XYZ file of C-alpha atoms in Angstrom:
333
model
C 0.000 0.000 0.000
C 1.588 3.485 -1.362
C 0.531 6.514 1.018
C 1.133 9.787 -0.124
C 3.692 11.822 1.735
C 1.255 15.174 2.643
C -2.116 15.532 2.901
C -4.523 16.164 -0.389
C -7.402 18.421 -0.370
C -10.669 18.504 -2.828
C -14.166 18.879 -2.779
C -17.359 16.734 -1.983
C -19.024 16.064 -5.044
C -21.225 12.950 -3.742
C -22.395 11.191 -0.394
C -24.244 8.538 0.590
C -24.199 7.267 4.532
C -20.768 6.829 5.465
C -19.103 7.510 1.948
C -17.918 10.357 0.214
C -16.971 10.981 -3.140
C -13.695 14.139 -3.251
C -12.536 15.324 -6.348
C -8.852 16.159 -6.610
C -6.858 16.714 -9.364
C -9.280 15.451 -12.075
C -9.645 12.159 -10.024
C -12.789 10.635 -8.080
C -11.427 9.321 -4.674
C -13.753 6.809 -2.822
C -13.136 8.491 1.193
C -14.086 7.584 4.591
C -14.620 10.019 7.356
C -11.256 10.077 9.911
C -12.723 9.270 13.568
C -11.078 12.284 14.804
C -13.299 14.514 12.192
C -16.431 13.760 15.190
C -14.175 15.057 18.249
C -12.820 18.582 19.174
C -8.981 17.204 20.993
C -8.992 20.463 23.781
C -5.664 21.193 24.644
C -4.525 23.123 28.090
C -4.580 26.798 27.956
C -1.633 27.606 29.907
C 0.882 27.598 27.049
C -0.943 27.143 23.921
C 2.550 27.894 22.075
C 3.829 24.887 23.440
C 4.956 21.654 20.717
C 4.546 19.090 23.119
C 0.998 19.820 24.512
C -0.726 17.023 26.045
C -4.764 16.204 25.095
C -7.192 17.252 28.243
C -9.858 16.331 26.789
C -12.159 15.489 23.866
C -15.375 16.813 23.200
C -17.930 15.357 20.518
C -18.713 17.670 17.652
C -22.576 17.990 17.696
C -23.274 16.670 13.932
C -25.584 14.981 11.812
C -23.401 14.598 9.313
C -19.660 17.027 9.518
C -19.578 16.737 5.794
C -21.421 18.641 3.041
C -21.770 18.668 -0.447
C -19.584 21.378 -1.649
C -17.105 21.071 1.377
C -13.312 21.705 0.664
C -11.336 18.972 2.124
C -8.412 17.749 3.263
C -7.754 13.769 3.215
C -5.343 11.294 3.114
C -4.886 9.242 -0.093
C -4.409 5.275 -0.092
C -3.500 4.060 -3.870
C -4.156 0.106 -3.181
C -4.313 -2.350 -5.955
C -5.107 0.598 -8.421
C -8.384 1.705 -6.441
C -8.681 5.552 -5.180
C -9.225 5.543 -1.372
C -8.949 8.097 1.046
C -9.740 9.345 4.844
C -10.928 13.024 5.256
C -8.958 14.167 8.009
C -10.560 18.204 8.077
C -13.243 20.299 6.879
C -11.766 23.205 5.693
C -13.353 27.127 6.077
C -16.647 27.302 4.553
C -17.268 30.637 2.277
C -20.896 29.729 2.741
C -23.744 27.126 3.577
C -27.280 26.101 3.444
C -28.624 25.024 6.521
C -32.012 23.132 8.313
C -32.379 21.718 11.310
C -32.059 18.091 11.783
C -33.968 17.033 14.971
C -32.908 13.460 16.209
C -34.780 11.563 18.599
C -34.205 11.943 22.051
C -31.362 14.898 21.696
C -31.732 18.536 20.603
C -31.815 19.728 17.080
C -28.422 19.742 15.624
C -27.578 22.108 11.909
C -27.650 19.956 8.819
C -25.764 21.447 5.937
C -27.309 21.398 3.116
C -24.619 22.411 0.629
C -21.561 24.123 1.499
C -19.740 27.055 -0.461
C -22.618 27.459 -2.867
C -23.269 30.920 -5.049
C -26.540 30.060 -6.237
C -30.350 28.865 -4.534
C -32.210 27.579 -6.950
C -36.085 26.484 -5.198
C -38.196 24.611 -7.920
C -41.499 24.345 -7.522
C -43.733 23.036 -10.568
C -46.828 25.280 -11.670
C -48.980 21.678 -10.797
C -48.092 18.313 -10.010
C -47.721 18.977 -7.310
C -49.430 21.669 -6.238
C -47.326 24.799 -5.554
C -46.871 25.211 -1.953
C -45.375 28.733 -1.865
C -45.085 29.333 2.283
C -42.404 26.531 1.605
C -40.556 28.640 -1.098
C -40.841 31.525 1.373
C -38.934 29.231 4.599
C -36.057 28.787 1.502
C -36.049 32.420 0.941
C -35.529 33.143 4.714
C -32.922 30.873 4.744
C -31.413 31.564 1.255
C -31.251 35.681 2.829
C -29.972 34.464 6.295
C -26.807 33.089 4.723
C -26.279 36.035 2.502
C -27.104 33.910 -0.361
C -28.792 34.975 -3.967
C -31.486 33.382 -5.317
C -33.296 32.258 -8.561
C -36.435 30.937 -8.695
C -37.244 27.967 -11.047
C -40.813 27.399 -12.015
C -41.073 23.981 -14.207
C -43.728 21.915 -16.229
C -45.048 24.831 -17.887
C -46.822 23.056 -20.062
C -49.887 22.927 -17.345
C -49.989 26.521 -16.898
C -53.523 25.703 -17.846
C -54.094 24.086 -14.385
C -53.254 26.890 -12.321
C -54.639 30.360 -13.314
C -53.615 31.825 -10.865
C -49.660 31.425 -11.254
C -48.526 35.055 -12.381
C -50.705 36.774 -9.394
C -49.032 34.132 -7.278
C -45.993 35.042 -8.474
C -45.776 38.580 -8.662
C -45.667 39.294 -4.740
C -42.036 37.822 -5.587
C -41.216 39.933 -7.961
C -42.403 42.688 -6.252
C -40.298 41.826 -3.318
C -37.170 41.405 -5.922
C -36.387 38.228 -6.534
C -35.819 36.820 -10.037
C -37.999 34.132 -11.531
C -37.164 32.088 -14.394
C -40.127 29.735 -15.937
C -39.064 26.564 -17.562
C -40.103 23.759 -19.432
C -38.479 20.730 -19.211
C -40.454 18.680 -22.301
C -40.614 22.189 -24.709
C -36.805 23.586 -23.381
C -38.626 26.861 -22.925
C -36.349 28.945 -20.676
C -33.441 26.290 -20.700
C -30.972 29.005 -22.461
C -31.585 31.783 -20.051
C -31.025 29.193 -16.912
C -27.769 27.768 -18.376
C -26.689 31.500 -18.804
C -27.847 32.427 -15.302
C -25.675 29.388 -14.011
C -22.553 30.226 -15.720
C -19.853 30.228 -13.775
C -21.343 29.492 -10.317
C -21.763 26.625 -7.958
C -25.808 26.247 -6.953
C -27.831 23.724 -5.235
C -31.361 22.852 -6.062
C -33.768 22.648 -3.397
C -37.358 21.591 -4.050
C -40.275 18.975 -3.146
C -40.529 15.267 -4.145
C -42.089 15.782 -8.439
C -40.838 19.087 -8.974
C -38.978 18.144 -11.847
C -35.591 18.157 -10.737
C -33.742 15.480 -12.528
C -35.630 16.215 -15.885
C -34.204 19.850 -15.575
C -30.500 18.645 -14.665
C -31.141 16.515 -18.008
C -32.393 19.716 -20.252
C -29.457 21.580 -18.792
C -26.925 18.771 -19.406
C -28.096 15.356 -21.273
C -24.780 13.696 -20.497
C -25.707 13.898 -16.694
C -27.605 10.664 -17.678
C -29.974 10.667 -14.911
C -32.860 8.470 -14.826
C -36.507 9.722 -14.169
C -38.917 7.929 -13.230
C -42.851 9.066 -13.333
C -43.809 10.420 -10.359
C -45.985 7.703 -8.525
C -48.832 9.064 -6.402
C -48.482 7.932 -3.302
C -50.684 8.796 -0.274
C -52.161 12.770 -0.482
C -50.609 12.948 -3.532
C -46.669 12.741 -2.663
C -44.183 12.339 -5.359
C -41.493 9.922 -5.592
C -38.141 11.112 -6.526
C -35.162 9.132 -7.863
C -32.233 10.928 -5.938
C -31.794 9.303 -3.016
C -28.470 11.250 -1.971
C -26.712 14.353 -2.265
C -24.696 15.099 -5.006
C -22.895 17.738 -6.954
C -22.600 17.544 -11.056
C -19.518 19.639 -13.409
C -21.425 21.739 -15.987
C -20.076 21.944 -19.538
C -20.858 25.726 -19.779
C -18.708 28.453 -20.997
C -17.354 29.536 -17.984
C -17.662 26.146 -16.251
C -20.233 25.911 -13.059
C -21.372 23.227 -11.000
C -24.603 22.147 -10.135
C -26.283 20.618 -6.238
C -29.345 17.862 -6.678
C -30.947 16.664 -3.452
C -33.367 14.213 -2.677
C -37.058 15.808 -2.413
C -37.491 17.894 0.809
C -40.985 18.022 2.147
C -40.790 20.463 5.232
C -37.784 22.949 5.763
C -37.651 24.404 9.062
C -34.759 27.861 9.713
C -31.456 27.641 11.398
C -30.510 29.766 13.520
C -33.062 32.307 12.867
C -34.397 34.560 15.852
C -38.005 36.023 15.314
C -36.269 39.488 16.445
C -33.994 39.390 12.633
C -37.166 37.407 10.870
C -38.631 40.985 9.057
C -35.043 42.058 7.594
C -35.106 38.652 5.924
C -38.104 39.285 4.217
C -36.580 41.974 1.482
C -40.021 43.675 0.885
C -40.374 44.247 4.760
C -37.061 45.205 5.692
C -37.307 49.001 5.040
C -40.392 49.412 7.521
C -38.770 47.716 10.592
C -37.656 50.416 13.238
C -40.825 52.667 12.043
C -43.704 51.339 14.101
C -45.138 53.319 16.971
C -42.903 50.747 19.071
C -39.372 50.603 17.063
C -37.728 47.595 17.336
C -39.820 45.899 19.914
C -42.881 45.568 17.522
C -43.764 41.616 16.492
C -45.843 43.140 13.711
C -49.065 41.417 15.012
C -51.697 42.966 16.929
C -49.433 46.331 18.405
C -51.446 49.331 17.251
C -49.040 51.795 14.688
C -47.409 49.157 13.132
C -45.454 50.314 9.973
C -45.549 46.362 8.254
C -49.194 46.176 8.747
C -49.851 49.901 7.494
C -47.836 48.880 4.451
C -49.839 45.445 3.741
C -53.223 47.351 3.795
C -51.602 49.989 1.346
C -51.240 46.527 -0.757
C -47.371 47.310 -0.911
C -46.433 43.973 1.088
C -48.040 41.205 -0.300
C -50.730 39.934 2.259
C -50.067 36.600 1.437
C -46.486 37.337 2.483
C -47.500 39.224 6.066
C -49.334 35.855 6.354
C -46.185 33.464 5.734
C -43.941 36.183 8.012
C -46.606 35.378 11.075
C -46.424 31.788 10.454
C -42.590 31.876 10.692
C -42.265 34.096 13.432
C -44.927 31.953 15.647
C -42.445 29.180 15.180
C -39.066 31.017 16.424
């Protein structure tokens, strides 16, 4: 067994339970995590300088999973009987993330990571089939602005525009509030050359229910992908199926390059690290009005009389369907 003298770093492009996928160097290497990766080794503070410090302790590092999609690495690389294999050894500094919560039974909620240093948030939701469920679109948005992140929004399966009428109104308290849209069809490639130019260049992660239409965008974007797609099976109230069953991150042959998140179908999406207190400035449309109520700061925006938000929502410049979402959220934080 040949082990390489220092330490090689990549990036996560794939992972399943216990395995990760790290390209380096124009190679795929099959990795393992280290053991040390799940502890914190605390060292005495007297003389932190010193180069024969002695471990005090070790503390376990609170995770669901201390690797993400998109994570820059460092590992150690095994060449044995021509297969790649490696251990990641360290997580390096992430530029950014997408989080959730990740509640596990019996314990508190620990952060999943979504997707590590991503440009890009692309939420799909389909105009029907399923049904568009747009308070979840807003819970990505929240999250999307907590981490600083931009977003485009991908509306698929435009070919049943007929079975929802009420899409654009729908949609415009989005547009309003600034965020781009781009509709796209899948089956026609209507809007497929405006979202490969809007992806040029950048790392993003797709986030969206269970029949969306993920995969069959990743395969208008990129054929060669060679995903499979299977027919969305309606299963009880009417949830898809999806084929993804892990995380994984795809090369795009753009000019430019770019590089492209799919993840498994996500049915609820609760905030991390969110306080109800910051929950307004993450709603762009709202944002301006906080500080203005008869209460500053201290108003929830509910039932306190002089309330700038509310003022603005009867004036019909916040959408009320918006206000609505906000309450929702902040009721939870």
């Amino acid at each position: 067994m040949n082990t390489n003298d220092q330490d090689d770093t990549g990036v996560v492009f794939r992972k399943t339970t216990g395995r990760y996928t790290v390209h380096a160097n124009g190679r795929d290497i099959d990795c393992v995590l280290s053991s040390l990766i799940h502890k914190q080794l605390i060292y005495p503070t007297a003389d932190p300088t010193s180069a024969r410090r002695k471990v005090q302790a070790v503390r376990e590092l609170e995770h669901v999973d201390p690797i993400a999609i998109g994570d820059r690495v460092r590992f150690i690389h095994f060449a044995e009987a021509g297969q790649n294999r490696g251990t990641i050894t360290e997580v390096l500094p992430r530029l950014s993330k997408l989080s959730r919560p990740a509640p596990v039974p019996g314990q508190r909620v620990f952060e999943q990571v979504i997707a590590s240093n991503v440009d890009l948030v692309l939420p799909v939701f389909a105009v029907a089939d399923p049904t568009p469920k747009w308070g979840l679109l807003d819970r990505y948005l929240v999250s999307a602005e907590s981490s600083k992140l931009p977003v485009l929004i991908l509306i698929t399966k435009l070919d049943l525009a007929w079975r929802n009428p009420d899409l654009d109104s729908d949609l415009e308290a989005y547009r309003r509030a600034g965020y781009p849209i781009q509709m796209v069809s899948a089956n026609t490639g209507e809007g497929v050359a405006e979202l490969k130019q809007a992806l040029r260049g950048k790392t993003s992660v797709l986030v969206g229910k269970s029949g969306v239409g993920k995969t069959s965008l990743l395969n208008a974007i990129q054929p060669c992908l060679g995903l499979r797609v299977k027919e969305v099976s309606k299963g009880e109230q009417g949830k898809g199926r999806h084929t993804t069953t892990h995380l994984e991150m795809f090369e795009l042959n753009l000019d430019g390059g770019g590089a492209i998140v799919d993840t498994p179908g996500i049915r609820e999406f609760g905030l991390w690290e969110v306080s109800g207190e910051e929950l307004a400035y993450l709603f762009p449309e709202m944002a301006g009005y906080v500080g203005r109520c008869r209460f500053g700061l201290s108003c929830k925006h509910d039932v306190e009389p002089g309330c700038a938000i509310r003022t603005a929502v009867v004036a019909g410049e916040i959408s009320p369907h918006r206000y609505k979402s906000y309450m929702n959220l902040r009721r939870e934080l």
